XYZ file of C-alpha atoms in Angstrom:
687
model
C -15.389 -19.280 32.758
C -12.509 -16.505 33.927
C -14.149 -14.602 36.099
C -11.752 -11.631 36.309
C -9.352 -10.272 35.038
C -5.766 -9.080 37.918
C -3.900 -5.938 36.567
C -0.947 -5.683 35.876
C 1.113 -2.093 37.192
C 1.452 -1.187 33.504
C 0.479 1.301 31.339
C -0.653 2.886 27.475
C -3.142 3.763 24.160
C -5.946 4.665 22.103
C -9.149 4.558 19.672
C -11.488 7.225 17.306
C -13.431 9.746 19.334
C -13.477 9.397 22.839
C -13.587 12.667 24.060
C -13.757 13.790 28.187
C -15.915 16.626 29.245
C -18.808 15.246 27.457
C -21.509 12.860 28.256
C -22.057 9.381 26.038
C -24.966 6.852 25.276
C -23.337 3.520 24.145
C -26.689 1.834 21.997
C -27.490 -1.296 21.830
C -27.326 -3.011 18.602
C -30.571 -2.023 17.377
C -30.226 1.965 18.895
C -31.037 1.628 22.257
C -29.059 3.267 25.291
C -26.917 -0.035 26.747
C -25.207 2.354 28.718
C -24.062 6.003 29.934
C -20.399 7.039 30.667
C -19.484 10.180 31.972
C -15.795 11.681 31.672
C -14.998 14.621 33.196
C -11.900 14.202 34.459
C -12.835 14.282 38.346
C -11.546 12.129 41.057
C -14.469 9.885 41.988
C -16.595 10.157 38.198
C -15.410 5.789 37.617
C -17.661 4.408 40.443
C -20.628 6.393 39.137
C -20.363 5.694 35.468
C -19.469 2.277 36.273
C -23.025 1.866 38.213
C -24.726 4.322 36.015
C -23.705 2.007 32.764
C -24.185 -1.611 34.861
C -27.917 -0.495 36.032
C -28.515 1.065 32.169
C -27.539 -2.308 30.508
C -28.608 -4.268 33.303
C -32.240 -2.931 31.995
C -31.843 -3.341 28.176
C -30.877 -7.225 28.937
C -33.543 -7.196 30.531
C -35.765 -5.638 27.800
C -34.293 -7.606 25.051
C -34.574 -10.461 27.591
C -38.228 -12.841 25.802
C -40.847 -14.422 28.642
C -39.260 -14.921 32.109
C -35.532 -15.414 30.946
C -33.510 -14.198 33.836
C -30.454 -11.851 32.483
C -26.706 -12.545 31.980
C -24.045 -11.640 35.012
C -22.246 -8.973 33.809
C -19.011 -8.784 35.974
C -16.473 -6.951 36.826
C -13.160 -6.154 35.323
C -10.435 -3.612 35.561
C -8.604 -5.056 31.740
C -9.340 -6.309 29.141
C -6.771 -7.712 26.712
C -8.160 -9.438 23.139
C -6.664 -10.484 20.390
C -8.328 -11.304 16.610
C -7.028 -12.925 14.561
C -7.517 -14.975 11.253
C -6.452 -14.949 7.901
C -5.697 -11.712 5.800
C -8.783 -11.508 3.787
C -10.705 -12.007 6.117
C -10.784 -7.794 8.171
C -8.946 -8.485 11.308
C -7.254 -5.040 11.684
C -11.005 -3.390 10.318
C -12.265 -5.907 13.344
C -9.651 -4.594 15.704
C -10.005 -0.005 14.682
C -14.048 -0.622 15.199
C -13.705 -2.210 18.337
C -11.096 0.251 19.701
C -12.508 3.841 18.110
C -15.558 2.409 20.064
C -14.130 1.839 23.263
C -12.526 4.751 22.652
C -15.276 6.690 22.542
C -16.444 4.539 25.586
C -13.531 6.400 27.616
C -11.275 3.715 28.362
C -7.357 3.738 27.871
C -6.323 1.623 25.596
C -3.288 0.451 23.839
C -3.237 -1.879 20.553
C -0.532 -3.494 18.486
C -1.581 -4.755 14.724
C 0.174 -7.695 13.148
C -0.020 -7.920 10.016
C 1.293 -9.433 6.875
C 4.497 -8.305 4.428
C 3.042 -10.164 1.266
C -0.126 -8.407 0.021
C -1.978 -11.593 0.209
C -0.415 -14.555 1.094
C -2.086 -18.039 0.890
C -5.524 -18.553 2.269
C -5.235 -20.408 5.475
C -1.761 -20.684 6.205
C 0.742 -19.390 8.904
C 1.727 -16.763 6.527
C -1.388 -15.136 6.029
C -2.537 -15.135 9.634
C -3.378 -11.665 10.411
C -4.113 -10.313 13.828
C -5.042 -6.951 15.623
C -4.329 -6.889 20.312
C -5.528 -4.558 22.151
C -5.147 -3.594 25.233
C -8.048 -1.757 27.294
C -8.639 -0.916 31.035
C -10.345 1.651 33.215
C -7.437 3.073 34.305
C -3.959 4.619 32.283
C -2.324 1.120 30.683
C 0.576 2.195 28.709
C 1.437 -0.945 26.259
C -0.454 -3.422 24.694
C -0.932 -6.753 27.014
C 1.666 -9.571 27.335
C -0.502 -11.803 26.604
C -4.474 -12.053 25.059
C -7.014 -13.031 27.813
C -9.001 -13.042 24.679
C -8.265 -14.941 21.313
C -11.164 -15.091 18.818
C -9.790 -17.379 16.317
C -11.765 -17.140 12.732
C -9.580 -20.681 11.126
C -7.176 -23.434 12.127
C -3.936 -21.557 11.637
C -5.296 -18.298 13.601
C -5.476 -20.417 16.373
C -1.837 -22.432 15.726
C -0.304 -19.020 15.307
C -1.473 -17.789 18.651
C -1.716 -19.898 20.746
C 1.299 -20.055 22.266
C 0.496 -16.436 23.657
C -3.215 -17.641 25.119
C -2.412 -18.328 29.171
C -4.198 -21.070 30.561
C -7.408 -19.586 31.662
C -8.266 -17.975 29.394
C -11.128 -17.001 26.378
C -10.647 -18.547 22.881
C -13.647 -18.145 20.457
C -13.483 -20.112 17.490
C -15.032 -20.333 13.701
C -15.494 -23.661 13.318
C -17.418 -24.374 10.603
C -12.965 -24.019 9.029
C -11.835 -26.688 10.735
C -12.849 -29.006 8.198
C -9.332 -31.858 7.314
C -8.183 -29.294 4.419
C -7.830 -25.864 6.956
C -5.809 -27.921 8.890
C -3.944 -30.197 7.254
C -2.740 -26.808 5.815
C -1.291 -26.206 9.003
C -0.535 -28.897 10.028
C -3.041 -30.287 12.655
C -3.565 -34.378 12.242
C -6.914 -33.752 14.794
C -9.069 -31.438 15.445
C -7.786 -29.297 18.400
C -11.198 -29.437 19.135
C -11.714 -32.875 20.015
C -8.602 -34.153 20.642
C -8.190 -32.202 24.212
C -5.454 -30.026 23.165
C -7.733 -26.947 23.962
C -8.598 -28.002 27.872
C -6.949 -26.000 29.428
C -8.492 -23.017 27.954
C -12.362 -21.869 28.043
C -13.521 -22.751 24.398
C -16.521 -21.314 22.905
C -17.025 -23.409 19.433
C -19.327 -21.283 17.705
C -20.244 -21.347 13.791
C -19.375 -17.839 12.463
C -19.866 -18.293 9.123
C -23.348 -20.403 9.145
C -24.836 -17.959 11.821
C -23.555 -15.023 9.274
C -24.254 -16.192 5.922
C -28.364 -17.698 7.641
C -28.119 -13.946 9.467
C -27.676 -12.698 5.789
C -30.309 -14.944 3.725
C -32.952 -11.828 3.268
C -30.160 -10.066 0.953
C -29.848 -12.524 -1.792
C -26.337 -12.385 -0.958
C -24.795 -15.049 -2.877
C -22.396 -17.511 0.085
C -19.235 -15.653 -0.581
C -20.160 -12.700 -0.414
C -22.024 -13.046 2.960
C -19.100 -14.791 3.920
C -17.247 -11.628 4.459
C -19.227 -10.750 7.008
C -18.288 -12.837 9.373
C -15.562 -10.867 10.931
C -18.303 -8.051 11.198
C -20.886 -11.400 12.660
C -18.050 -11.849 15.339
C -16.632 -8.051 16.127
C -20.756 -7.591 17.888
C -20.476 -11.334 19.408
C -17.482 -9.367 21.311
C -19.031 -6.280 21.427
C -22.345 -7.737 23.599
C -19.474 -9.461 25.670
C -17.681 -6.573 26.709
C -20.142 -4.213 26.130
C -18.639 -1.559 23.890
C -20.714 1.161 21.857
C -22.389 0.205 18.535
C -23.489 3.143 17.590
C -20.406 4.730 15.560
C -19.959 1.074 14.147
C -23.383 0.811 12.229
C -22.592 4.401 10.971
C -18.936 3.686 10.231
C -20.404 0.216 7.888
C -23.046 2.521 6.044
C -20.257 5.785 5.342
C -17.355 3.120 3.999
C -20.299 1.052 2.019
C -22.234 4.112 0.883
C -22.091 2.788 -3.219
C -23.215 -0.039 -2.179
C -26.473 0.149 0.339
C -26.844 -3.578 0.375
C -23.912 -4.481 1.096
C -23.660 -1.722 4.071
C -26.330 -3.440 5.278
C -25.508 -6.293 5.630
C -22.710 -5.567 7.675
C -24.427 -3.579 10.556
C -27.337 -7.069 10.156
C -24.112 -9.457 10.958
C -22.982 -7.043 13.454
C -26.349 -7.036 15.236
C -26.861 -10.654 14.651
C -23.356 -11.731 15.876
C -24.694 -9.138 19.279
C -27.918 -10.931 19.486
C -25.927 -14.259 19.056
C -24.034 -13.222 22.368
C -27.041 -12.531 24.290
C -29.054 -15.604 23.336
C -26.836 -18.545 23.609
C -26.013 -20.544 26.828
C -22.162 -20.218 26.056
C -21.627 -16.963 27.337
C -23.548 -16.953 30.432
C -21.355 -13.579 31.646
C -20.412 -11.067 29.718
C -17.951 -7.937 31.061
C -17.647 -4.222 31.876
C -14.787 -2.439 31.791
C -15.344 1.005 33.290
C -13.790 4.552 31.688
C -10.385 5.141 32.398
C -11.600 8.694 33.965
C -8.412 8.798 36.474
C -6.302 8.120 34.106
C -6.845 11.673 32.317
C -6.895 14.667 32.387
C -9.724 16.525 31.432
C -9.411 17.593 27.369
C -10.825 16.486 24.298
C -9.354 13.247 23.469
C -9.913 11.368 19.884
C -8.115 7.992 19.491
C -5.269 8.657 16.860
C -1.723 6.306 15.817
C 1.686 7.178 15.449
C 1.285 7.851 11.608
C -1.410 10.148 12.514
C -0.240 12.130 14.653
C 3.199 12.468 13.755
C 1.082 13.877 10.042
C -1.018 16.724 12.373
C 2.385 17.666 14.498
C 3.910 17.649 10.628
C 0.589 20.513 9.818
C 0.599 21.822 13.160
C 4.607 22.946 12.440
C 3.601 24.040 9.154
C 1.453 26.678 10.591
C 2.757 27.469 13.539
C 6.134 28.647 11.317
C 3.592 29.836 8.964
C 5.725 28.133 5.813
C 4.506 26.470 3.089
C 4.403 22.084 4.623
C 6.313 20.314 1.532
C 6.797 16.203 1.708
C 8.973 14.754 -0.903
C 8.656 10.472 -0.785
C 7.962 8.053 -2.036
C 5.423 5.093 -1.176
C 7.438 2.619 1.124
C 5.397 0.398 3.952
C 5.805 1.684 7.217
C 5.926 5.274 6.587
C 3.267 5.666 3.368
C 0.185 6.386 6.267
C 2.308 10.077 6.351
C 1.910 9.846 3.143
C -1.202 9.402 2.236
C -2.477 11.441 4.868
C -1.069 15.153 4.522
C -2.520 14.877 1.136
C -5.557 15.455 2.737
C -4.859 18.346 3.924
C -3.502 21.294 0.968
C -6.451 23.824 3.262
C -3.595 23.791 5.618
C -1.009 25.327 3.428
C 0.367 21.237 2.765
C 1.536 20.419 -0.684
C 2.610 16.459 -1.413
C 4.850 15.469 -4.214
C 4.927 11.437 -4.914
C 8.190 10.209 -6.378
C 9.683 7.787 -9.302
C 11.729 6.974 -6.447
C 12.741 7.894 -2.819
C 16.459 9.584 -4.568
C 14.023 11.669 -5.974
C 11.624 12.936 -3.326
C 14.445 13.830 -0.844
C 15.695 15.592 -3.686
C 12.146 17.728 -4.424
C 11.635 18.378 -0.839
C 15.067 19.900 -0.176
C 15.074 21.625 -3.520
C 11.343 22.749 -1.480
C 13.390 23.756 1.507
C 15.638 26.313 0.002
C 13.032 27.579 -1.577
C 11.588 28.605 1.844
C 9.340 25.347 2.903
C 8.574 24.086 5.774
C 10.504 20.796 4.079
C 9.606 16.672 4.823
C 10.707 13.341 3.260
C 9.358 10.244 4.965
C 10.465 6.316 4.287
C 12.062 3.173 6.293
C 15.551 2.502 6.107
C 15.938 1.234 2.903
C 14.891 4.718 1.883
C 17.617 5.806 3.956
C 19.934 4.413 2.126
C 19.114 5.752 -0.674
C 18.736 9.247 0.566
C 22.023 9.629 2.471
C 23.813 11.509 -0.524
C 21.271 13.809 -0.397
C 20.719 13.996 3.072
C 24.781 14.771 2.839
C 23.970 17.842 0.980
C 21.329 19.169 2.956
C 23.793 19.211 6.312
C 26.946 21.049 3.585
C 23.648 23.613 2.338
C 22.258 24.375 5.629
C 18.877 23.920 4.613
C 16.133 23.013 7.123
C 14.379 19.667 6.001
C 13.240 16.907 8.652
C 14.057 13.827 7.428
C 11.084 10.565 8.815
C 12.412 7.669 9.580
C 9.967 5.047 10.437
C 11.588 1.522 11.043
C 11.058 -1.610 10.212
C 13.194 -4.980 10.402
C 16.057 -5.495 8.451
C 18.307 -5.385 6.722
C 17.305 -4.209 3.257
C 13.600 -5.456 2.481
C 13.921 -6.892 6.066
C 10.324 -7.766 7.215
C 8.493 -4.889 6.168
C 5.090 -4.797 8.840
C 7.541 -5.734 11.295
C 9.136 -3.308 13.869
C 12.563 -2.814 14.610
C 14.178 0.505 15.997
C 17.525 -0.230 14.490
C 18.513 2.394 12.110
C 19.827 4.759 14.916
C 23.947 4.051 14.277
C 22.401 5.206 10.224
C 21.135 8.388 11.451
C 23.898 8.703 13.596
C 26.956 8.261 10.697
C 25.146 6.529 7.903
C 26.248 9.487 5.696
C 29.743 10.176 4.151
C 32.397 12.281 5.496
C 31.625 14.550 8.716
C 27.941 15.161 8.316
C 26.119 15.057 12.069
C 22.502 15.036 12.234
C 20.784 15.262 15.134
C 17.987 13.033 15.936
C 14.833 12.997 17.329
C 13.008 10.065 18.338
C 9.205 9.545 19.607
C 8.270 7.566 22.389
C 4.020 6.895 21.989
C 2.193 6.565 19.313
C 0.530 10.511 20.383
C 3.936 11.579 20.998
C 4.786 11.621 17.697
C 2.604 14.922 17.238
C 5.288 16.760 19.763
C 8.131 14.586 18.050
C 7.357 16.215 15.274
C 7.100 19.782 16.279
C 10.352 18.883 18.295
C 11.530 18.066 15.217
C 11.095 20.956 13.376
C 12.200 23.437 15.963
C 15.485 22.708 15.146
C 15.383 22.187 12.065
C 14.283 25.361 11.542
C 16.012 27.180 14.381
C 19.724 26.541 13.631
C 18.817 25.216 9.326
C 19.636 21.353 9.686
C 18.260 18.618 8.929
C 16.890 16.510 11.392
C 16.331 13.141 11.812
C 12.599 11.758 13.116
C 12.862 8.310 14.011
C 9.718 5.782 14.753
C 8.742 2.503 14.462
C 6.116 0.319 12.741
C 5.372 -0.362 16.675
C 4.848 3.009 17.458
C 2.897 3.938 13.676
C -0.029 1.425 13.448
C -0.289 1.374 17.319
C -2.549 4.106 18.665
C -3.448 5.606 22.144
C -6.031 8.359 23.212
C -4.101 11.549 22.600
C -5.337 15.008 24.206
C -6.233 17.254 21.258
C -3.484 20.090 21.956
C -4.810 23.706 21.735
C -3.521 26.002 19.492
C -2.708 28.448 21.577
C -0.161 26.497 23.638
C 1.688 24.919 20.546
C 4.641 26.668 20.541
C 6.198 29.574 18.136
C 9.128 28.053 15.284
C 8.155 31.091 13.147
C 11.530 32.139 11.287
C 12.616 34.914 9.522
C 14.663 34.959 6.501
C 17.022 36.780 4.793
C 15.917 40.126 3.705
C 19.588 41.885 2.781
C 22.408 42.500 3.042
C 23.988 41.390 6.198
C 28.536 42.067 5.949
C 30.343 45.347 5.174
C 33.601 44.282 3.148
C 36.524 46.146 3.939
C 35.613 48.892 1.300
C 32.078 49.876 2.756
C 30.466 47.868 0.596
C 27.283 45.930 2.039
C 27.238 42.746 0.818
C 25.064 39.278 1.299
C 27.327 36.068 3.376
C 25.438 33.086 2.967
C 27.189 31.651 5.129
C 28.043 34.420 8.463
C 26.607 33.226 11.634
C 23.909 33.372 14.240
C 26.579 33.774 17.203
C 24.408 31.796 18.762
C 22.923 29.337 16.864
C 25.581 28.520 14.217
C 23.139 29.231 12.066
C 23.586 30.622 8.231
C 21.109 32.701 7.116
C 18.189 31.680 5.300
C 17.345 33.407 2.105
C 14.298 33.203 -0.179
C 15.679 32.639 -4.147
C 14.865 35.717 -5.360
C 15.457 38.369 -2.656
C 16.836 40.995 -5.109
C 20.937 41.427 -3.239
C 21.096 38.411 -1.762
C 22.167 35.906 -4.693
C 24.770 32.928 -3.614
C 26.226 29.902 -4.982
C 24.619 26.623 -3.792
C 26.342 22.942 -3.961
C 27.855 20.182 -2.336
C 31.604 21.516 -3.088
C 32.573 22.465 0.443
C 32.216 26.196 0.954
C 34.205 29.235 1.893
C 32.866 30.621 5.965
C 30.650 32.966 5.414
C 30.980 34.282 1.826
C 30.231 30.151 0.519
C 32.404 30.269 -2.326
C 33.975 26.388 -3.229
C 37.333 26.740 -1.107
C 39.390 23.747 -1.240
C 41.734 25.519 1.167
C 42.444 23.055 4.615
C 42.654 25.037 6.563
C 38.552 26.308 5.468
C 37.448 23.152 5.540
C 38.477 22.282 8.816
C 36.410 25.081 10.539
C 33.926 24.052 8.864
C 33.629 20.762 9.383
C 34.064 21.733 12.760
C 31.285 24.655 12.766
C 28.969 22.303 11.788
C 30.050 19.992 14.299
C 29.399 22.629 17.051
C 26.321 23.761 15.408
C 24.830 20.753 16.132
C 26.367 20.237 19.808
C 24.598 23.218 20.580
C 21.052 22.279 19.930
C 19.425 23.388 23.015
C 17.726 20.199 24.494
C 15.929 19.895 27.498
C 17.701 17.947 30.590
C 17.499 14.027 31.136
C 14.648 13.581 33.305
C 14.800 10.370 35.895
C 12.041 8.330 37.372
C 13.753 7.179 41.145
C 11.133 7.322 44.180
C 13.842 5.136 46.262
C 17.303 5.805 45.390
C 17.756 3.096 43.450
C 21.242 1.543 42.239
C 20.133 0.098 39.302
C 19.190 2.592 35.920
C 17.396 1.402 32.686
C 17.601 4.018 29.717
C 15.095 3.147 26.775
C 14.826 5.323 23.528
C 12.217 5.396 21.473
C 9.492 3.113 21.713
C 10.475 0.673 24.242
C 9.352 3.572 27.300
C 5.635 1.561 27.337
C 7.274 -1.681 27.832
C 10.029 -0.898 29.951
C 8.045 1.589 32.003
C 5.376 -1.141 32.489
C 8.016 -3.746 33.429
C 9.548 -0.530 36.297
C 6.217 -0.786 37.649
C 5.880 -4.509 37.889
C 8.945 -4.359 39.929
C 8.479 -1.650 42.304
C 5.662 -3.086 42.881
C 7.760 -5.810 43.997
C 9.137 -3.874 46.025
C 12.395 -4.112 44.204
C 14.074 -0.002 44.144
C 15.195 0.645 40.085
C 15.587 3.678 38.513
C 14.606 4.806 34.891
C 15.698 7.205 32.053
C 13.549 8.192 28.685
C 15.978 9.647 25.593
C 13.866 11.564 23.110
C 16.959 13.677 22.138
C 19.622 10.962 20.858
C 22.423 13.400 19.080
C 23.404 15.722 21.412
C 22.206 13.973 24.376
C 20.890 15.867 26.845
C 24.028 17.364 28.256
C 23.501 16.351 32.455
C 23.118 12.460 30.786
C 27.085 11.761 31.549
C 25.830 12.882 35.082
C 22.521 10.880 35.241
C 24.427 7.882 33.711
C 27.238 8.455 37.059
C 25.158 7.930 39.660
C 23.714 4.133 38.977
C 26.312 0.838 39.234
C 24.580 -0.597 36.554
C 23.020 0.932 33.512
C 20.763 -1.233 31.616
C 19.597 -0.295 27.864
C 17.346 -2.701 26.174
C 16.366 -1.474 22.741
C 15.172 -3.989 19.526
C 18.028 -3.924 17.789
C 21.412 -5.162 18.139
C 22.834 -3.335 21.405
C 22.676 0.783 19.399
C 22.257 3.439 22.237
C 24.538 0.920 24.403
C 27.149 1.593 21.874
C 27.013 5.927 21.801
C 26.442 5.563 26.174
C 29.872 3.487 26.188
C 31.397 4.787 23.423
C 31.239 8.387 24.862
C 30.420 8.756 28.504
C 32.177 5.106 29.147
C 30.283 3.691 31.594
C 29.070 -0.042 31.248
C 25.963 -0.275 29.594
C 25.192 -3.039 29.816
C 22.316 -4.487 26.832
C 18.833 -6.481 27.045
C 18.426 -6.799 23.271
C 15.496 -7.997 21.363
C 15.482 -7.794 16.881
C 11.722 -10.539 16.173
C 9.686 -8.096 14.402
C 7.393 -7.413 17.852
C 7.379 -5.352 20.573
C 8.893 -5.687 24.061
C 7.091 -7.721 26.447
C 6.544 -6.335 30.104
C 7.577 -9.516 32.403
C 9.893 -10.216 30.047
C 11.378 -6.997 30.856
C 10.507 -6.930 34.490
C 12.604 -11.189 34.643
C 15.546 -9.722 33.146
C 15.724 -5.996 35.181
C 14.842 -8.103 38.112
C 17.814 -10.495 37.858
C 20.164 -6.793 36.976
C 19.303 -5.650 40.592
C 20.244 -8.903 42.307
C 23.398 -10.326 40.009
């Protein structure tokens, strides 16, 4: 069994309910205290919490031990990467989510990577049907879900075969031996059992008959074998919760709430969960358990919770509506991986949120643009295929100069592509994917929690400059999670806007009139007139407008003036300068955007620990670029741009700044690994 896990120089993400500033008690499976951690954000708290937790857990183990049993060894680790893998019907996403939630409540920093099939139900026991959930948690600041799991929980042969290539030698593998029979193994090409043929000798394998043990533990509930087998994921969760001293009270409460209408099923799942915990404590195969102390030094004092990217983005949109004092309107059509935003916003009518599930993508954005015309903070959510369908209406929003947020949760393409896999290949589509000269600002969050701030920033730009704005997230951020410090409402930006209230122009004869395209001299934004306001009637539509009056115009000189004015408005948007992290005066700059932030930063930290100088910059604003970006790029001999596409940002940087930006690209549906990036950057530095 592995005795320790060394800490790489990397950092990232979270789970539900972690609170810094209060004391939490971690109960055992029967409610007894199993440890506590004081999370106050002050230096020195980690060691105290670790000692307290270890002492309490040792006491709990003694209390539960029978006879003269010797308490099992507890080893301290600074981080762990666990991957749950099984058939898409085995509940791996739920298992991972619950483990994540309890890890967050304990106070660890963490980062997650859910990975599931696009098929609603792929054939059971096949490689395409494998679903996995990876969690990286630590006693320090982390940025990624980890390169390779220290522990793989494989619920069947397909899960083992699909994931074994990622598991390093010496890692722990827990396998459900009940599934390693002839037929399931044949489905994935195993001629002999990998548990018996020596192919897993390089690993610490724990064969556990999860199905049999679960069915045995649930005998008293009178369930059919099929019904009982469904709880084997809870048995596995209980075992891993014991192995890593995770709190359990939250999971038991969750199960009772989830199955409140079926109390027998609820109690059966709780019993399976407790049986897994007790199995770990009593079996000789697990002689050691592990403890990862809370990451008290990683967080400023505050109240934290676990949050996924889509949830953070939803909260950011709600906050933007509140800060703007405007109703929030979402016109949307369900599409993976953006649908969660529609689901979440539909729950918050009490905040003035109105959601409309349209019959298609075009109707969704049409309704949203109509809401913008009516004075709402309007949003439409989609993924790449939906952006293609929405493009004409986005162009109309550019012409009408109305605030509209287009949220694109990117996925693998083209066409239907890879619905459940991540990619960031819609940048050029967002930049240029409309007819005519139709410039649109682009904002990209960098982590799941950052989706909240990015949504507020996108709303600021849309409302201030009267323009549609692209918000480019992706599947990795949308489904991943990390601890999020809940902000003070007083610290949120003021987004209030002034609607046009009366005439704004005087004609030569002294008549006062309303000109819908008379612009603010600072922002070049046109006035926003709510329909029905007396005296503010004006024409609306997609045909070119006359400057000022908004009347239809086919005049060539006017068209050129309006095109250049709309471009100047976007070019003039105020965005912060790009910040460069360069402590060593490096000659190589690595620059990224969106979700590459975590892997890039982790890779840069590894290189610096190895004594290699490298600078890093990350872009939130992709149109317009920060004003100092050109000067920053010219300071370096080499500029490397890692992207989950074939080099779209690199194309833009080369074209605008004439720098020899070197692309490093990946489009396999998965995020970069830190070690992979570090190796490439090392070659670039030494080249």
